[in-house]
Coordinates of C-alpha atoms and ligand atoms in Angstrom, one line a residue:
M856 CA -129.1 -16.9 14.2
A857 CA -131.8 -16.8 16.9
L858 CA -130.2 -13.7 18.3
F859 CA -130.2 -12.0 14.9
K860 CA -133.9 -12.8 14.4
F861 CA -134.7 -11.3 17.8
I862 CA -132.9 -8.1 17.0
V863 CA -134.6 -7.7 13.6
K864 CA -138.0 -8.5 14.9
S865 CA -137.9 -6.8 18.3
P866 CA -140.2 -3.8 18.4
S867 CA -138.2 -0.6 19.0
P868 CA -139.4 2.7 20.0
F869 CA -136.8 4.4 17.8
G870 CA -137.6 2.4 14.6
G871 CA -134.6 2.2 12.2
A872 CA -132.4 4.2 14.5
G873 CA -133.1 1.6 17.2
L874 CA -131.8 -1.2 15.0
I875 CA -128.6 0.8 14.3
I876 CA -128.0 1.5 18.0
V877 CA -128.6 -2.2 18.9
T878 CA -126.2 -3.3 16.1
F879 CA -123.6 -0.8 17.3
G880 CA -124.1 -2.2 20.8
I881 CA -123.5 -5.7 19.6
V882 CA -120.4 -4.7 17.7
L883 CA -119.0 -3.1 20.9
I884 CA -119.9 -6.2 23.0
V885 CA -118.3 -8.6 20.6
K886 CA -115.2 -6.4 20.3
G887 CA -115.0 -6.2 24.1
L888 CA -115.3 -9.9 24.4
Y889 CA -112.6 -10.4 21.8
Y890 CA -110.1 -8.1 23.6
S891 CA -110.9 -9.5 27.1
N892 CA -110.5 -13.0 25.6
N893 CA -107.1 -12.0 24.2
H894 CA -106.2 -10.5 27.5
V895 CA -107.2 -13.7 29.3
T896 CA -105.3 -15.8 26.9
R897 CA -102.2 -13.8 27.4
R898 CA -102.6 -13.6 31.1
S899 CA -103.2 -17.3 31.4
Y900 CA -100.2 -18.0 29.1
G901 CA -98.1 -16.0 31.6
N902 CA -99.6 -18.0 34.4
V903 CA -98.9 -21.3 32.7
Q904 CA -95.4 -20.2 32.1
K905 CA -95.0 -19.4 35.8
N906 CA -96.3 -22.7 36.8
L907 CA -94.1 -24.4 34.3
S908 CA -91.0 -22.7 35.5
N909 CA -91.6 -22.2 39.1
F910 CA -88.7 -19.8 39.3
I911 CA -87.2 -18.4 36.2
L912 CA -89.8 -15.9 35.3
K913 CA -90.4 -14.5 38.8
D914 CA -86.8 -13.5 39.3
I915 CA -85.1 -12.9 36.0
S916 CA -85.2 -10.5 33.1
D917 CA -87.2 -11.3 29.9
D918 CA -85.9 -13.1 26.9
V919 CA -83.0 -11.3 25.3
Q920 CA -83.2 -11.3 21.5
I921 CA -80.6 -12.9 19.5
N922 CA -80.9 -12.9 15.8
H923 CA -78.8 -15.7 14.3
T924 CA -80.4 -18.8 15.8
S925 CA -82.3 -19.7 12.7
L926 CA -79.3 -19.4 10.3
P927 CA -77.8 -22.6 9.1
I928 CA -74.6 -23.6 11.0
N929 CA -72.2 -22.9 8.1
V930 CA -73.6 -19.3 7.8
R931 CA -73.3 -18.8 11.5
R932 CA -69.7 -20.1 11.4
H933 CA -69.0 -17.6 8.7
E934 CA -70.6 -14.7 10.6
E935 CA -68.7 -15.6 13.7
H936 CA -65.4 -15.4 11.9
A937 CA -66.3 -12.1 10.3
T938 CA -67.0 -10.5 13.7
T939 CA -64.0 -11.8 15.7
S940 CA -61.4 -12.8 13.1
F941 CA -59.5 -9.5 13.5
L942 CA -58.7 -10.5 17.1
S943 CA -55.8 -12.8 17.8
V944 CA -56.2 -16.1 19.5
C945 CA -56.3 -16.0 23.3
D946 CA -53.1 -16.8 25.0
L947 CA -53.8 -17.9 28.5
D948 CA -51.3 -16.5 31.1
F949 CA -51.4 -18.9 34.0
K950 CA -50.2 -16.1 36.3
T951 CA -53.6 -14.4 35.9
L952 CA -55.4 -17.5 37.3
K953 CA -56.2 -17.6 41.0
G954 CA -55.8 -21.3 41.7
R955 CA -57.9 -23.2 44.2
E956 CA -60.7 -21.2 45.8
K957 CA -63.3 -22.0 48.4
M958 CA -66.8 -22.1 47.1
A959 CA -68.9 -19.1 48.1
L960 CA -72.3 -20.0 49.3
T961 CA -73.9 -16.8 48.0
S962 CA -77.6 -16.6 47.3
Q963 CA -78.2 -13.4 45.3
S964 CA -81.3 -13.2 43.1
L965 CA -80.8 -14.0 39.5
I966 CA -81.5 -10.3 38.6
A967 CA -78.7 -9.3 41.0
L968 CA -76.4 -11.9 39.3
E969 CA -77.3 -10.5 35.9
S970 CA -76.0 -7.1 36.9
M971 CA -72.8 -8.7 38.2
F972 CA -72.0 -10.0 34.7
P973 CA -73.1 -7.2 32.4
E974 CA -70.7 -8.5 29.7
S975 CA -72.7 -11.6 28.9
H976 CA -74.4 -11.9 25.5
A977 CA -78.0 -13.1 25.0
G978 CA -78.5 -16.7 26.0
G979 CA -75.6 -16.7 28.5
R980 CA -72.7 -16.5 26.1
F981 CA -69.5 -15.1 27.4
Q982 CA -66.5 -14.3 25.1
P983 CA -63.1 -13.3 26.3
N984 CA -62.1 -9.6 26.2
G985 CA -59.7 -8.6 23.5
C986 CA -58.9 -12.0 22.1
R987 CA -60.6 -14.8 20.2
S988 CA -61.0 -18.2 21.9
K989 CA -60.0 -21.2 19.8
H990 CA -62.9 -23.2 21.1
R991 CA -66.6 -22.6 21.6
I992 CA -68.1 -24.4 24.5
A993 CA -71.6 -25.3 25.5
I994 CA -72.1 -26.1 29.2
I995 CA -75.1 -28.3 29.7
I996 CA -76.8 -28.3 33.1
P997 CA -79.6 -30.9 33.8
F998 CA -82.1 -29.2 36.0
R999 CA -85.3 -29.4 38.1
D1000 CA -86.2 -27.6 41.2
R1001 CA -82.7 -26.6 42.3
E1002 CA -83.0 -22.8 42.1
I1003 CA -80.6 -22.0 44.9
H1004 CA -78.0 -24.3 43.5
L1005 CA -78.2 -22.6 40.1
K1006 CA -77.6 -19.2 41.7
I1007 CA -74.6 -20.5 43.6
Y1008 CA -73.4 -22.3 40.5
L1009 CA -73.5 -19.2 38.3
S1010 CA -71.9 -16.9 40.9
N1011 CA -69.0 -19.2 41.5
V1012 CA -68.4 -20.7 38.0
I1013 CA -68.8 -17.7 35.7
P1014 CA -65.8 -15.7 37.2
K1015 CA -63.5 -18.7 37.0
L1016 CA -64.4 -19.3 33.4
R1017 CA -64.0 -15.7 32.5
R1018 CA -60.4 -15.9 33.8
Q1019 CA -59.8 -19.0 31.6
K1020 CA -60.7 -16.8 28.6
V1021 CA -63.1 -19.4 27.1
D1022 CA -66.0 -18.7 24.9
F1023 CA -68.8 -20.4 26.7
T1024 CA -72.6 -20.5 26.7
I1025 CA -74.6 -22.0 29.6
Y1026 CA -77.7 -24.1 28.9
V1027 CA -80.1 -25.0 31.7
V1028 CA -82.2 -27.9 30.6
E1029 CA -85.2 -28.1 32.8
Q1030 CA -87.5 -31.1 32.9
A1031 CA -91.2 -30.3 33.2
P1032 CA -93.3 -32.1 35.8
G1033 CA -95.2 -35.2 34.8
S1034 CA -92.2 -37.6 34.5
H1035 CA -89.5 -38.8 36.9
F1036 CA -86.3 -36.9 36.5
N1037 CA -84.0 -38.2 33.8
R1038 CA -80.5 -36.7 34.0
G1039 CA -79.2 -38.6 31.0
M1040 CA -82.0 -37.4 28.8
M1041 CA -81.6 -33.8 29.9
R1042 CA -78.0 -34.0 28.9
N1043 CA -78.8 -35.5 25.6
I1044 CA -81.5 -32.9 24.9
G1045 CA -79.0 -30.1 25.9
F1046 CA -76.6 -31.5 23.3
A1047 CA -79.2 -31.8 20.6
E1048 CA -80.7 -28.3 21.2
A1049 CA -77.5 -26.4 21.6
R1050 CA -76.2 -27.9 18.3
K1051 CA -79.2 -26.3 16.6
I1052 CA -78.2 -22.9 18.0
A1053 CA -74.5 -22.8 17.3
D1054 CA -71.5 -24.7 16.2
Y1055 CA -69.9 -25.8 19.5
D1056 CA -66.7 -27.8 19.4
C1057 CA -67.0 -29.0 23.0
F1058 CA -69.9 -29.9 25.3
I1059 CA -69.3 -29.9 29.0
F1060 CA -72.0 -31.6 31.1
N1061 CA -72.1 -30.2 34.6
D1062 CA -74.4 -31.0 37.4
V1063 CA -75.9 -27.9 39.0
D1064 CA -74.5 -28.8 42.5
S1065 CA -71.0 -29.6 41.3
I1066 CA -68.6 -26.7 41.3
F1067 CA -65.0 -26.9 40.3
E1068 CA -62.7 -25.3 42.8
D1069 CA -59.6 -24.4 40.8
D1070 CA -59.6 -22.2 37.7
R1071 CA -56.5 -24.0 36.4
N1072 CA -58.8 -26.9 35.7
L1073 CA -59.5 -25.8 32.2
F1074 CA -62.9 -26.2 30.7
Q1075 CA -61.9 -27.8 27.5
C1076 CA -62.3 -31.1 25.7
G1077 CA -59.7 -33.9 25.3
T1078 CA -58.2 -34.9 22.1
D1079 CA -59.6 -37.4 19.6
N1080 CA -59.6 -40.5 21.8
S1081 CA -59.9 -39.1 25.2
V1082 CA -63.1 -37.9 26.9
R1083 CA -62.1 -35.4 29.6
H1084 CA -63.5 -35.9 33.1
L1085 CA -62.7 -32.8 35.0
V1086 CA -62.9 -34.3 38.5
T1087 CA -60.2 -36.1 40.5
G1088 CA -61.7 -35.6 44.0
V1089 CA -65.0 -34.6 45.6
D1090 CA -65.3 -32.7 48.9
V1091 CA -67.8 -35.1 50.5
F1092 CA -65.6 -38.2 49.6
D1093 CA -62.5 -36.9 51.3
Y1094 CA -61.4 -35.4 47.9
K1095 CA -61.3 -38.8 46.3
L1096 CA -63.6 -40.3 43.6
K1097 CA -66.2 -42.6 45.1
Y1098 CA -65.1 -45.3 42.8
S1099 CA -62.5 -45.4 40.0
I1100 CA -64.8 -45.6 37.0
L1101 CA -66.9 -42.6 38.2
V1102 CA -67.4 -40.0 35.4
G1103 CA -70.0 -37.9 37.2
G1104 CA -70.1 -34.2 38.1
I1105 CA -68.3 -32.5 35.1
I1106 CA -67.4 -34.3 31.9
A1107 CA -66.4 -32.9 28.5
F1108 CA -67.1 -34.5 25.1
T1109 CA -66.4 -33.2 21.6
P1110 CA -69.5 -33.6 19.4
E1111 CA -67.7 -36.4 17.6
Q1112 CA -67.0 -38.3 20.8
F1113 CA -70.6 -37.8 22.0
R1114 CA -71.9 -39.1 18.7
R1115 CA -69.6 -42.1 18.9
V1116 CA -71.1 -43.2 22.2
N1117 CA -74.6 -42.2 21.1
G1118 CA -74.8 -39.9 24.1
Y1119 CA -76.4 -41.1 27.4
S1120 CA -79.0 -43.8 27.7
N1121 CA -82.5 -42.4 27.8
F1122 CA -83.8 -45.2 30.1
F1123 CA -82.7 -44.0 33.5
F1124 CA -85.5 -42.2 35.2
D1125 CA -85.0 -41.3 38.9
W1126 CA -81.6 -41.7 40.5
G1127 CA -80.1 -44.0 37.9
A1128 CA -76.9 -45.5 36.6
E1129 CA -76.4 -43.2 33.6
D1130 CA -72.9 -42.3 34.6
D1131 CA -71.8 -45.9 34.9
D1132 CA -73.5 -46.7 31.6
I1133 CA -71.7 -43.9 29.7
Y1134 CA -68.4 -45.1 31.2
Y1135 CA -69.0 -48.5 29.5
R1136 CA -70.1 -46.7 26.3
I1137 CA -66.8 -44.8 26.3
Q1138 CA -64.9 -48.1 26.9
R1139 CA -66.8 -49.9 24.2
A1140 CA -66.0 -47.1 21.8
K1141 CA -62.3 -47.7 22.6
M1142 CA -61.8 -44.2 24.0
Q1143 CA -60.0 -43.2 27.2
I1144 CA -60.8 -41.0 30.1
E1145 CA -58.4 -38.2 30.9
R1146 CA -58.4 -36.2 34.1
P1147 CA -56.3 -33.4 35.6
D1148 CA -53.1 -34.4 37.4
T1149 CA -54.1 -36.7 40.3
N1150 CA -51.0 -35.6 42.2
S1151 CA -52.4 -32.1 42.5
T1152 CA -55.6 -30.5 43.8
I1153 CA -56.5 -29.0 40.5
G1154 CA -59.3 -31.5 39.8
F1155 CA -61.0 -31.0 43.2
M1156 CA -64.7 -30.3 43.2
S1157 CA -67.1 -28.9 45.8
T1158 CA -70.7 -30.1 46.0
L1159 CA -73.9 -28.5 47.3
K1160 CA -76.0 -30.3 49.9
H1161 CA -79.5 -31.6 49.1
K1162 CA -81.9 -34.3 50.0
R1163 CA -80.8 -37.5 48.4
D1164 CA -83.1 -39.2 46.0
P1165 CA -83.7 -42.9 46.7
E1166 CA -81.4 -45.1 44.7
V1167 CA -83.7 -47.4 42.7
K1168 CA -82.5 -51.0 42.5
Y1169 CA -83.8 -51.8 39.0
R1170 CA -81.2 -49.3 37.6
F1171 CA -78.7 -52.3 37.5
D1172 CA -81.2 -54.3 35.4
I1173 CA -81.2 -51.5 32.9
L1174 CA -77.4 -51.0 33.1
Y1175 CA -76.7 -54.7 32.6
S1176 CA -79.1 -54.8 29.6
R1177 CA -76.9 -52.3 27.8
N1178 CA -74.4 -53.6 25.3
N1179 CA -73.0 -52.4 22.0
E1180 CA -76.1 -53.3 20.2
T1181 CA -78.7 -51.9 22.7
S1182 CA -76.7 -48.7 23.3
H1183 CA -76.6 -48.0 19.6
K1184 CA -80.3 -47.9 19.6
D1185 CA -80.7 -45.9 22.8
G1186 CA -79.2 -42.4 23.0
I1187 CA -79.1 -39.3 21.0
N1188 CA -80.4 -41.1 17.9
S1189 CA -83.6 -42.2 19.7
L1190 CA -84.3 -39.0 21.7
K1191 CA -88.0 -38.1 22.0
Y1192 CA -89.1 -35.0 23.8
T1193 CA -91.2 -31.9 23.5
V1194 CA -89.6 -28.5 23.8
K1195 CA -92.0 -26.2 25.7
V1196 CA -89.9 -23.1 25.9
I1197 CA -86.5 -22.0 24.7
S1198 CA -85.6 -18.7 26.2
H1199 CA -82.4 -16.7 25.8
K1200 CA -81.9 -15.3 29.2
K1201 CA -79.0 -13.0 30.1
L1202 CA -76.9 -15.6 31.9
F1203 CA -78.1 -18.8 30.3
T1204 CA -80.3 -20.3 27.6
W1205 CA -83.3 -22.0 29.3
I1206 CA -84.6 -25.1 27.6
Y1207 CA -87.8 -26.3 29.2
V1208 CA -88.8 -29.8 28.0
A1209 CA -91.4 -32.4 28.6
V1210 CA -90.8 -36.1 28.4
N1211 CA -93.3 -38.9 27.9
E1212 CA -91.8 -41.5 30.3
E1213 CA -94.1 -44.3 29.3
E1214 CA -93.3 -43.9 25.6
V1215 CA -89.6 -43.7 26.2
L1216 CA -89.6 -46.9 28.3
Q1217 CA -91.3 -48.8 25.4
G1218 CA -87.8 -49.3 24.0
L1219 CA -86.8 -51.3 27.1
D1220 CA -87.1 -55.0 27.6
A1221 CA -90.6 -56.0 28.8
G1222 CA -89.2 -57.9 31.9
I1223 CA -87.4 -54.7 33.1
R1224 CA -90.5 -52.6 32.4
R1225 CA -92.5 -55.0 34.7
K1226 CA -89.9 -54.6 37.4
I1227 CA -90.1 -50.8 37.2
A1228 CA -93.9 -50.9 37.3
A1229 CA -93.9 -53.1 40.4
Y1230 CA -91.4 -50.7 42.1
R1231 CA -93.6 -47.7 41.3
L1232 CA -96.6 -49.5 42.6
K1233 CA -94.9 -50.5 45.8
T1234 CA -93.3 -47.1 46.5
K1235 CA -96.2 -45.1 45.1
T1236 CA -93.7 -42.9 43.3
Ligands
LIG2215 N1 -81.0 -32.8 39.2 C1 -81.9 -31.8 39.4 N2 -83.1 -32.0 40.1 C2 -83.4 -33.2 40.6 C3 -82.5 -34.2 40.5 C4 -81.3 -34.0 39.8 O1 -81.7 -30.7 38.9 O2 -84.5 -33.3 41.2 C5 -79.8 -32.6 38.4 C6 -78.9 -31.6 39.1 O3 -78.1 -31.0 38.1 C7 -78.1 -32.5 40.0 C8 -77.9 -33.7 39.0 O4 -79.1 -33.8 38.3 O5 -76.9 -32.0 40.4 C9 -77.5 -35.0 39.8 O6 -78.5 -35.4 40.7 P1 -78.3 -35.4 42.3 O7 -77.6 -34.2 42.6 O8 -79.6 -35.7 42.9 O9 -77.3 -36.7 42.3 P2 -76.3 -37.1 43.5 O10 -75.7 -35.8 44.1 O11 -75.1 -37.8 42.6 O12 -76.8 -38.1 44.4 C10 -74.6 -37.1 41.5 C11 -73.6 -38.0 40.8 C12 -74.2 -39.3 40.4 C13 -75.5 -39.2 39.6 C14 -75.9 -40.6 39.1 C15 -77.3 -40.9 39.5 N3 -78.3 -40.2 38.8
LIG2216 MN1 -76.0 -33.9 43.9

């Protein structure tokens, strides 16, 4: 208002023409500011995204468009059948598989990896050539700050799965800074978000540093009552399982099986006991664990080296506080998170999420919450 008064009242050597010139000038300045603002907004959005994702945007192609994510599942299912129904169901010829292979410790850039697998569809979906897979699989990878592992994972695992003729899509669920890492929650979120995108009939949860060695170890789910754990031995444990109830590394659930156990507990932040907890959930739901033949090497898995996170002691307090009743209130039916980005990359769908740790832990017994707070104070973590 004051500025306007100044313009109108200011004496001008050009009279009325002066006023027009000044007004025109103001329009230009305002326009300029608007555009530069827009520019700044866009630029800083890019910067924010870079900070958020630390790696993905600097070394990978942009989002690839897919057009059916917003359609309801029954429509997508219909669409799917229309595009592939003329193909016959894949018949896996075991002679075309290679068997056990040593893991290659390659470290190509993600861009280079993308060009190695030109046949992928947006969001990291691979379909077999010339036949239709009976199953559609989502591979869920919990992730934070393990870029090199992800590259090694993709370059080793994709060729094996291609040979298995499965229809799979890789989801990388990355936890934003601001909370301690929660592997169980990242797995739950991957399940919840992938279900919104397509109608998967099998979810395979795979740690980014855990690579199956043998392509005869089929990426598929067990039948009704058996959850399939795809590991019988781990390289660093002399190709044995560290303990018999271990279900870590790679595990496959049908959506119905995962719903029956209510997914993973959301309470294990840091290096927790979410695997042991889900073992007990499976047991309480009266389901079995099935594995590849333990007399063969088919279920052997290689792991990638990394600094070990400290094992927090209070994880047992959380674990032992879980029972039928508490587990039914803690899992996929009580998930709280904020999706910051969903991006359909060429080799995977990237889901970037934030978790409010304090809010999640409200659901936990006050005594255990005090123990966690005391541990955080002592270790300053
Ligand atoms: N992860 C990350 N970033 C992290 C921590 C974990 O991406 O900072 C993911 C990643 O997929 C990793 C998985 O979570 O492979 C498991 O974490 P880890 O590799 O640190 O765990 P560790 O090798 O044991 O010690 C894995 C099996 C038992 C996990 C149960 C405890 N959480
Ligand atoms: Mn590990």
